[in-house]
XYZ file of C-alpha atoms in Angstrom:
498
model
C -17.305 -8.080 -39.385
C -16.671 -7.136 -35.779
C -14.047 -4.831 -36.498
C -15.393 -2.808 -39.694
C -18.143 -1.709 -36.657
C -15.394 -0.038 -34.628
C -14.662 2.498 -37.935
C -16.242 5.780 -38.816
C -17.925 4.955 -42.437
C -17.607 8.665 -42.908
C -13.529 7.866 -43.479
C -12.083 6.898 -46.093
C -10.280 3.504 -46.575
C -6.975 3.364 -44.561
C -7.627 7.013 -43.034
C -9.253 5.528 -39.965
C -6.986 6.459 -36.561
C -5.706 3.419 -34.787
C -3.953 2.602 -31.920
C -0.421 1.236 -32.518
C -1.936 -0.266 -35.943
C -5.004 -1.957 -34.505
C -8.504 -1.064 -33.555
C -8.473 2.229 -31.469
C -11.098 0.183 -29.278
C -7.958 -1.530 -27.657
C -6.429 2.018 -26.310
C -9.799 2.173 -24.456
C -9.639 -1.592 -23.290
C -5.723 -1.236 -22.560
C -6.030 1.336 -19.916
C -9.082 -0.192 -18.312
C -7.877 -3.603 -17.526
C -4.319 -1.387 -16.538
C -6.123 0.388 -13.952
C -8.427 -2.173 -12.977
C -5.430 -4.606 -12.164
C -3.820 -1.382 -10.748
C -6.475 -1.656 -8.653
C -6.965 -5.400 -7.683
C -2.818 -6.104 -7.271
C -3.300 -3.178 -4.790
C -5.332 -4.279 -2.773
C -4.027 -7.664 -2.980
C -0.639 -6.402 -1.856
C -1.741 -4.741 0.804
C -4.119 -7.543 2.143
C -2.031 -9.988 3.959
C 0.258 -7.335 6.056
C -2.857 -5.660 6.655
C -4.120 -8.443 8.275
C -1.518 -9.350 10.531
C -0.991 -5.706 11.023
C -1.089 -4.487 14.761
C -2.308 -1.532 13.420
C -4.766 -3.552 10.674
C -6.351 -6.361 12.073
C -3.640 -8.091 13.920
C -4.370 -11.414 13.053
C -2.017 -14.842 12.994
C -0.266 -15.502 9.579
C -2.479 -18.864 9.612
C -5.649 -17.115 10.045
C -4.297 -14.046 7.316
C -3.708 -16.802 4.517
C -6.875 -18.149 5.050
C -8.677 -15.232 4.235
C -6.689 -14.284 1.206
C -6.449 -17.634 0.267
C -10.645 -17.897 0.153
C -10.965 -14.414 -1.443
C -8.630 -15.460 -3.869
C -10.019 -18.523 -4.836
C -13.256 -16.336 -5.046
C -12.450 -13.744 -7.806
C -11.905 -16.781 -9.888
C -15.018 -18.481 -9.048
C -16.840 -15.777 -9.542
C -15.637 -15.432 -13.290
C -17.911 -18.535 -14.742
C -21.217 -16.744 -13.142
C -20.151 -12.962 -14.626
C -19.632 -14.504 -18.071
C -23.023 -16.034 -17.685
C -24.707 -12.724 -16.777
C -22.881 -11.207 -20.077
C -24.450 -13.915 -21.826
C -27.563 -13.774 -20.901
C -28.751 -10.632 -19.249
C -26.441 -7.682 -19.871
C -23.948 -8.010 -22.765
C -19.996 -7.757 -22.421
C -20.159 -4.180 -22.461
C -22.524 -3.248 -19.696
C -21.078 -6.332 -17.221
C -18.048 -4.741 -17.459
C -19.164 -0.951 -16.321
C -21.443 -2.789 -13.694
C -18.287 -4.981 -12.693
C -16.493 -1.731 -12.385
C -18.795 0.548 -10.630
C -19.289 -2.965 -8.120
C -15.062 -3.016 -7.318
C -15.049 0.564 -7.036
C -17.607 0.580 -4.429
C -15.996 -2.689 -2.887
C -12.617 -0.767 -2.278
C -14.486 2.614 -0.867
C -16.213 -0.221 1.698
C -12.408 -1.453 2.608
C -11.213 2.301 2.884
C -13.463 2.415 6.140
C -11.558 1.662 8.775
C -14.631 -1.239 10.301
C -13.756 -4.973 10.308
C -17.367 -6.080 9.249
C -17.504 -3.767 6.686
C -13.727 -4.615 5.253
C -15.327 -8.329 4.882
C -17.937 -6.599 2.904
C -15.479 -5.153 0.682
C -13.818 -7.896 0.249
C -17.194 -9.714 -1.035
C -17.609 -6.659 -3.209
C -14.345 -7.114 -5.324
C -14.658 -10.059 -5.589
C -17.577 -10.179 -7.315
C -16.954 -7.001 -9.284
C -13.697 -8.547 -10.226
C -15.701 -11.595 -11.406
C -17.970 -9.525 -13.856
C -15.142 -7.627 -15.401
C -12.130 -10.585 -15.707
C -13.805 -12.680 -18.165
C -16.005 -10.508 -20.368
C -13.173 -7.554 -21.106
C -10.778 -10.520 -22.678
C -13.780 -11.203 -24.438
C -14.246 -7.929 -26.114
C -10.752 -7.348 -27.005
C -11.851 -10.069 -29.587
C -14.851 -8.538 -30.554
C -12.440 -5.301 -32.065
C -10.908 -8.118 -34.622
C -11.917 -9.717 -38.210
C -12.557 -13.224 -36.270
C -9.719 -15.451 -35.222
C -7.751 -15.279 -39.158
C -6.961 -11.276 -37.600
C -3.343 -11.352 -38.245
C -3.613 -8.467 -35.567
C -5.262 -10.346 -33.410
C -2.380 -11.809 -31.312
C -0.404 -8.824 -31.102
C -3.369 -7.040 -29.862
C -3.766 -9.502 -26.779
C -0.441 -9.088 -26.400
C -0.616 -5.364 -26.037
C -3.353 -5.786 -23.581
C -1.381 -8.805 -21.971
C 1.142 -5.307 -21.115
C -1.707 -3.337 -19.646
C -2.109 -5.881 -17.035
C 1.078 -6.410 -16.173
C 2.005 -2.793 -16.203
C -0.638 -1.957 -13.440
C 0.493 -4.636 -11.687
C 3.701 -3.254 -11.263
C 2.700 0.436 -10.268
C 0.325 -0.862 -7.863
C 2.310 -2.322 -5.514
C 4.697 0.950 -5.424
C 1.794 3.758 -5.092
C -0.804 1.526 -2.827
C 1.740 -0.853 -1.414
C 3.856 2.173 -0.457
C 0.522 4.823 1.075
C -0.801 1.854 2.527
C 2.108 0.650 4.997
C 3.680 4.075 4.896
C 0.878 6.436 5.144
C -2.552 4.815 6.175
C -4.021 0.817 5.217
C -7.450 3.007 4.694
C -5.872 5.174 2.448
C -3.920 2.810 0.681
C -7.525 0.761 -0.086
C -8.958 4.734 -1.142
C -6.191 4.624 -3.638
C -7.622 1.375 -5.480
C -10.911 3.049 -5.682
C -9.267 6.064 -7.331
C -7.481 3.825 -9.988
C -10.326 1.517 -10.970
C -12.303 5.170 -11.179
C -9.966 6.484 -13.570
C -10.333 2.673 -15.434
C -13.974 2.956 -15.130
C -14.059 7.082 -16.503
C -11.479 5.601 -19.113
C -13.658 3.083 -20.782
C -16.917 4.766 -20.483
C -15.283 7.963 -22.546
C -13.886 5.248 -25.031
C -16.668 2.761 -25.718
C -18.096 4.862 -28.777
C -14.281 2.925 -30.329
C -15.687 -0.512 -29.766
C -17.145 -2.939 -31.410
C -21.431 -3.058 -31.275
C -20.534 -6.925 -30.965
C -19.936 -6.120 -27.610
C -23.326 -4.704 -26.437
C -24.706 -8.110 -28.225
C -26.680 -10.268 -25.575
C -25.633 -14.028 -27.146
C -28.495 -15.640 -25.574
C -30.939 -13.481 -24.008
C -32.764 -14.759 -20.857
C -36.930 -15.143 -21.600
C -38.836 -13.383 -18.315
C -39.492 -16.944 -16.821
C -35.841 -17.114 -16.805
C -35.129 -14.091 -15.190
C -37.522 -13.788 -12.614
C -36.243 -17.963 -11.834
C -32.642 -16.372 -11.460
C -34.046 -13.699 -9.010
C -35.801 -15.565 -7.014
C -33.054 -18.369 -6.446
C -30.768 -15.548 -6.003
C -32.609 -14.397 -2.931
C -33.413 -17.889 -1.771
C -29.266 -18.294 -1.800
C -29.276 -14.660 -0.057
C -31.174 -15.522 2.461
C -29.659 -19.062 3.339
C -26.191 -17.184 3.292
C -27.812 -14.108 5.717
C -29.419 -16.170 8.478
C -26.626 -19.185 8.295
C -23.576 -15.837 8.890
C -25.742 -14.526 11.161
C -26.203 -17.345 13.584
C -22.463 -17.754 13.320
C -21.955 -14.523 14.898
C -24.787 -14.288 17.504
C -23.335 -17.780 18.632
C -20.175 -16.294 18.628
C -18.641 -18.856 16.201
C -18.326 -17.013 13.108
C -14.134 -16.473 13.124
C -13.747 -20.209 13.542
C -16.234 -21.436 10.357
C -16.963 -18.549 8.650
C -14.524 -19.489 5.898
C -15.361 -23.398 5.599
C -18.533 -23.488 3.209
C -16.462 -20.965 0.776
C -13.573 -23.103 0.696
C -15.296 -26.503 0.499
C -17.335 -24.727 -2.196
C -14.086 -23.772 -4.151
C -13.166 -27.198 -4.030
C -16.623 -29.111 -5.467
C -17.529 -26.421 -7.283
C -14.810 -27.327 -10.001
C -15.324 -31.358 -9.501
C -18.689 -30.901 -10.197
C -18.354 -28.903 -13.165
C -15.965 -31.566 -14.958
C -17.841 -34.213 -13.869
C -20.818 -32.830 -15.268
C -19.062 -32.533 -18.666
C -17.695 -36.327 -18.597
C -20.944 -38.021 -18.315
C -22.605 -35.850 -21.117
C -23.497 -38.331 -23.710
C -24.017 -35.835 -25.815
C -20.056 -35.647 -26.776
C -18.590 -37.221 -29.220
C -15.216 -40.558 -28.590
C -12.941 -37.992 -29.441
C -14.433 -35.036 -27.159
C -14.448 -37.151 -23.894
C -10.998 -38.771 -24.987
C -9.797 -34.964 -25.076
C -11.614 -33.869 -21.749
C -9.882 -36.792 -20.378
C -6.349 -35.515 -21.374
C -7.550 -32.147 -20.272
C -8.376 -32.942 -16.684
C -4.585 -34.023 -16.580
C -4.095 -30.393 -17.232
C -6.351 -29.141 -14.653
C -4.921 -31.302 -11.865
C -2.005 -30.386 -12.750
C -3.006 -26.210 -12.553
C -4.618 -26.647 -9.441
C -1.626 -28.369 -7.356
C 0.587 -25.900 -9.480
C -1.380 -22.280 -8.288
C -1.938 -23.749 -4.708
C 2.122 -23.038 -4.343
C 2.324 -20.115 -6.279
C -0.163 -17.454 -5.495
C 1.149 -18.187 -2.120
C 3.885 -15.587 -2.960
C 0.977 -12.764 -2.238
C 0.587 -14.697 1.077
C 3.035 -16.916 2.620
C 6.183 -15.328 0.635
C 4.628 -11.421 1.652
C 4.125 -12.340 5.266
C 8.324 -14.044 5.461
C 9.313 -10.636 3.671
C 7.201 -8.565 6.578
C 8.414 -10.555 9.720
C 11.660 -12.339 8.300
C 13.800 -10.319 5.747
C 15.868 -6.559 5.765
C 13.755 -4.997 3.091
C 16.574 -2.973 2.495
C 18.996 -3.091 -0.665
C 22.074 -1.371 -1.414
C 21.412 1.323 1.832
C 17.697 1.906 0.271
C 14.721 0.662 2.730
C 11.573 -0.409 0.794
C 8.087 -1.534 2.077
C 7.211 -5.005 1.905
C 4.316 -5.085 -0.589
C 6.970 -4.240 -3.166
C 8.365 -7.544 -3.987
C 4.777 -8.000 -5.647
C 6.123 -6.273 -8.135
C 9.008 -8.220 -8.987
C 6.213 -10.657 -10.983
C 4.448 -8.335 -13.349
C 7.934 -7.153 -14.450
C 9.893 -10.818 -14.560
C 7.244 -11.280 -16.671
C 7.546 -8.547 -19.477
C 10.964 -9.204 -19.210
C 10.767 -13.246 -19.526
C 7.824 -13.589 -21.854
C 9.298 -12.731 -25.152
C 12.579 -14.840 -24.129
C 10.718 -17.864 -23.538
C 8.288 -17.284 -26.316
C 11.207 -17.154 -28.383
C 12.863 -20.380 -27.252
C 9.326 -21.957 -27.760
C 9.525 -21.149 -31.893
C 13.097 -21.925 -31.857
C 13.129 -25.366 -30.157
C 9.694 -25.980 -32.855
C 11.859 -25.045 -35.752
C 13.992 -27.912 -35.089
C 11.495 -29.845 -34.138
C 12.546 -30.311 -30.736
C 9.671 -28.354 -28.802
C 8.630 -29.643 -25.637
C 5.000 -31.250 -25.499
C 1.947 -29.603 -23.357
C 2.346 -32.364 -21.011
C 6.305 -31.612 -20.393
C 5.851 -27.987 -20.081
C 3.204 -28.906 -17.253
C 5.484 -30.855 -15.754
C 8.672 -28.439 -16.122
C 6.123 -25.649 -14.454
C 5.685 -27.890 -11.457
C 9.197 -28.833 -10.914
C 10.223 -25.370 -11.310
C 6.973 -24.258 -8.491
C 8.831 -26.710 -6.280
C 12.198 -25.781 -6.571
C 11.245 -22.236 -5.793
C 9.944 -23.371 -2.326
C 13.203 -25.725 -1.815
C 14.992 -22.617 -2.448
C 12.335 -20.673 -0.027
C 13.491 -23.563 2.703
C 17.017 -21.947 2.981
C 16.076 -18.738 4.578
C 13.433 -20.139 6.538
C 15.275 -22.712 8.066
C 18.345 -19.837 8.486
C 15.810 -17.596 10.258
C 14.347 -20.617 12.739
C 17.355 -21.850 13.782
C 19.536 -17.940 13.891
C 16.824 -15.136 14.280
C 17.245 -11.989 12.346
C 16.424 -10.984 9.500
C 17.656 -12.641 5.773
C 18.775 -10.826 2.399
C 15.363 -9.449 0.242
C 17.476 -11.704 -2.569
C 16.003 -14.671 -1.070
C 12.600 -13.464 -2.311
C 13.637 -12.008 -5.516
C 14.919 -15.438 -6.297
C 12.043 -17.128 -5.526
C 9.745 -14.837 -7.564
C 11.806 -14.815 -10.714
C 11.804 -19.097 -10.776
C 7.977 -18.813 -10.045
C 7.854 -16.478 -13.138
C 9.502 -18.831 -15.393
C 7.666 -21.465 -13.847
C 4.056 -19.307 -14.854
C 5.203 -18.753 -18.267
C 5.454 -22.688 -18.662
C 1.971 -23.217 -17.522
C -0.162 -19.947 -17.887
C -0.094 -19.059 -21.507
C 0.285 -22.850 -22.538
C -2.730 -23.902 -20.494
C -4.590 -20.838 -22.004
C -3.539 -22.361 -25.589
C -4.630 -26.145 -24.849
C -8.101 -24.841 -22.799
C -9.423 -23.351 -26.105
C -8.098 -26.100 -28.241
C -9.173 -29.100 -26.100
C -12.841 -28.336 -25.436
C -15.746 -29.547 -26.445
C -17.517 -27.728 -29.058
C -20.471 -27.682 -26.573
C -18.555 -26.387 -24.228
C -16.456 -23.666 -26.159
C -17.848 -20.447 -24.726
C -16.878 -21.982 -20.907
C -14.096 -23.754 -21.118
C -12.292 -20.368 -20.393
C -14.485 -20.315 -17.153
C -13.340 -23.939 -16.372
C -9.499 -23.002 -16.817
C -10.254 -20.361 -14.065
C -11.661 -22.912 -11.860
C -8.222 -24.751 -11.590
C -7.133 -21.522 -9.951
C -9.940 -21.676 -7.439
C -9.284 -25.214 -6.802
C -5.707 -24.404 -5.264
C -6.775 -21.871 -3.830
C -9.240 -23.159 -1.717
C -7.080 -26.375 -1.221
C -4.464 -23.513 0.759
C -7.804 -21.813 2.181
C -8.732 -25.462 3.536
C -5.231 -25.943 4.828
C -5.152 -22.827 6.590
C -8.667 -22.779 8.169
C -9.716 -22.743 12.038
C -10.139 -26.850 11.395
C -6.799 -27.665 10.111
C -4.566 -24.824 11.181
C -1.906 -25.589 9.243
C 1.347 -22.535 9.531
C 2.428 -22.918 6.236
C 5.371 -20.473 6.809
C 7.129 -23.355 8.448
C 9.950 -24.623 6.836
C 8.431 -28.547 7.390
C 5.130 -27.127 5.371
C 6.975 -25.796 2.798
C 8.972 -28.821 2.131
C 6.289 -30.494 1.897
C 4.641 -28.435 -0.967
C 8.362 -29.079 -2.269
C 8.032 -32.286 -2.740
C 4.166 -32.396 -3.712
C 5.039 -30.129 -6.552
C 8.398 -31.908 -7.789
C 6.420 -35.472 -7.554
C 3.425 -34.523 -9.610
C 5.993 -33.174 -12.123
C 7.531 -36.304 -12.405
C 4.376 -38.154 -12.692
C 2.888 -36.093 -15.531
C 6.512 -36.229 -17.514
C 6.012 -40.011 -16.901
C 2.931 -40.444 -18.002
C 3.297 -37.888 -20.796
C 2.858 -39.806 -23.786
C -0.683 -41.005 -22.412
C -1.959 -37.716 -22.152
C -0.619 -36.643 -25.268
C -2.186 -39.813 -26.839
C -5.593 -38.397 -25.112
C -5.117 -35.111 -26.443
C -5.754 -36.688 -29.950
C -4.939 -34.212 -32.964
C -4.112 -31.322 -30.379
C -0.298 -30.243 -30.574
């Protein structure tokens, strides 16, 4: 059993030290995801303002939601390919120290203060963030007697605390020496606390499980030296295609158009591949079917919302007091006003989940998908108040617009996130299993890129209008009426799935 490889056989039964009553592996995983999320909701505070920064980069909101949008889209993209390289090459264990030592050198790149070698850093953790996000979820599972665990839940839920908590200290340590102090230093900072993760799990992986050094299915030398040499053939496309963007002087203007049309076939392809496999069974594609509902559905539903790192971060710099009851904060604070709505919400609406199902009155999959959409939307109807205020008065608006706004898009997350989390693992193939996780990712990517698209040199939509937001109003409330419409079709596709 995975667990019983986590003990010291020299104990005896019951005498072996735990943390909080499970596997003392998860104190080691806890604080690594903590600080690497510290880390990444740093940086991701700080990356808009620092863009349009006259002291950062100085760029147009359009141009700065572009770029996050795309690097975004990017750290979930990158997840399929770093579970991959666990798979085959490295093990969970190893991908995540390589992930780690890859975003730590990715923010010391950012912490120069060079515009060609922030882009760098972006690219670097990004990718670094794609190694580590998948596999580390993964070996919190490993610590467990398989999936019967009746610790098993609680422990992802302890872990589900470690990443909100550095969530919510990042913003108020980075957030704060970034604006405050210096944007270099403020990017130095993330290196620190993914350092500390990094230190952290290294001095704690003698407490997990040997499952987790296991390399499922180990690449033969043909394979590898095939991956290598595509690898550099991509490289070297990517080098000469960037650089005669810049000697031509065109590289601000498409730079960001093959990532973002990239983000957006990338995940077509990948469920189109999996609908025409004959190999699956009536019931699998009837179930994939159902599931793309889902995915549609995700996609539309994270284009709106991670726009509050964006769009909502870039109204609170130019458009609101940032002061509350006499005290003056800096803007990258409101991003934490998620991580904690959520600690705060999550066992609420968990509970009113299992006490709607005792009375048999709990809401389907395909109603909670369309109650998270409705909500997404009436957060930006609500976000059209203060816009339109500011546009037609000038000044500056109450930081209780925003606050507002983030605490419906909370509720909004717990009605999707966690529930499309659920349905992923229980809707896919059994071919499929070990991706499907990968695939759920994608939908993130897909909105992403769909704002990335939006926002690019091509299009140039300013999406902190109050016409573009009501526009993503409506999008959002009309695909949430058109999934609760069609909900008993999708739940007749989802087969035996509940």
């Amino acid at each position: 059993m995975a667990s019983s490889l986590t003990k010291d056989p020299a104990s005896p039964p019951g005498a072996e030290k735990t943390f909080l009553g499970h596997p003392r592996g998860l104190a080691t995983l806890f604080m690594t995801e903590m600080w690497e999320r510290y880390s990444f909701y740093g940086m991701k505070a700080l990356l808009p303002l620092y863009l349009i920064a006259p002291g950062g980069m100085h760029m147009s909101a359009t141009t700065a939601t572009a770029i996050y949008s795309v690097y975004m889209a990017m750290v979930y993209l990158l997840a399929m390919p770093g579970g991959w390289m666990a798979d085959r090459f490295w093990g969970p264990r190893k991908t995540v120290a390589i992930g780690a030592g890859v975003v730590i050198l990715g923010h010391i790149t950012l912490a120069l203060p060079n515009a060609a070698s922030f882009f760098a850093g972006l690219v670097l953790v990004a990718l670094g963030s794609g190694l580590l996000k998948a596999n580390i979820s993964t070996m919190v599972g490993h610590l467990y007697d398989g999936p019967e665990d009746p610790r098993r839940d609680g422990g992802f839920t302890l872990f589900y605390i470690g990443i909100n908590l550095g969530a919510f200290l990042a913003p108020l340590s980075i957030g704060t020496i970034g604006e405050k102090v210096n944007w270099h230093f403020g990017f130095a900072l993330a290196a620190i606390g993914m350092a500390l993760g990094l230190a952290q799990f290294l001095l704690g992986s003698r407490h997990l499980s040997r499952e987790s050094d296991v390399v499922a299915t180990p690449a033969t030398a043909q394979e590898k030296s095939s991956v290598l040499r595509k690898g550099l053939v991509w490289l070297i496309v990517a080098t000469v295609f960037y650089g005669l963007l810049a000697v031509t002087g065109n590289f601000a203007d498409w730079a960001l158009l093959p990532i973002t049309i990239a983000g957006l076939v990338i995940p077509v392809a990948v469920l189109v591949r999996m609908k025409r496999d004959k190999e699956l069974t009536e019931t699998e594609q009837s179930k994939l079917s159902g599931y793309i509902w889902f995915f549609v559905v995700a996609a539309v539903f994270w284009m709106i919302y991670d726009q509050n790192g964006s769009t909502l971060s870039i109204f609170g710099e130019n458009s609101t007091t940032n002061s509350l009851f006499g005290f003056d904060f800096p803007t990258s604070w409101y991003q934490s006003l998620n991580p904690i709505f959520i600690m705060a919400a999550a066992p609420v609406v968990a509970s009113a989940w299992l006490w709607l199902n005792k009375r048999g009155k709990e809401p389907s999959t395909a109603v909670k998908f369309a109650s998270s959409l409705t909500l997404i939307g009436i957060s930006f109807v609500v976000f059209m108040i203060p816009l339109i205020d500011t546009a037609a008065n000038g000044g500056r608006v109450s930081p209780m617009w925003l606050v507002a706004i983030y605490f419906i898009q909370t509720v909004a997350e717990l009605c999707l996130s966690p529930v499309g989390l659920s349905v992923t693992t229980k809707m896919a193939p059994a071919k499929y299993s070990s991706q499907m996780m990968g695939v759920w990712f994608l939908a993130v990517t897909a909105g992403d890129s769909l704002t990335g698209l939006l926002t690019s040199p091509q299009l140039d939509v300013n999406l902190n209008t109050s016409a573009a937001v009501a526009v993503e109003a409506v999008l959002a409330v009309v695909a949430g009426f058109g999934i609760w419409m069609y909900r008993r079709k999708v739940t007749k596709l989802m087969g035996d799935v509940h």
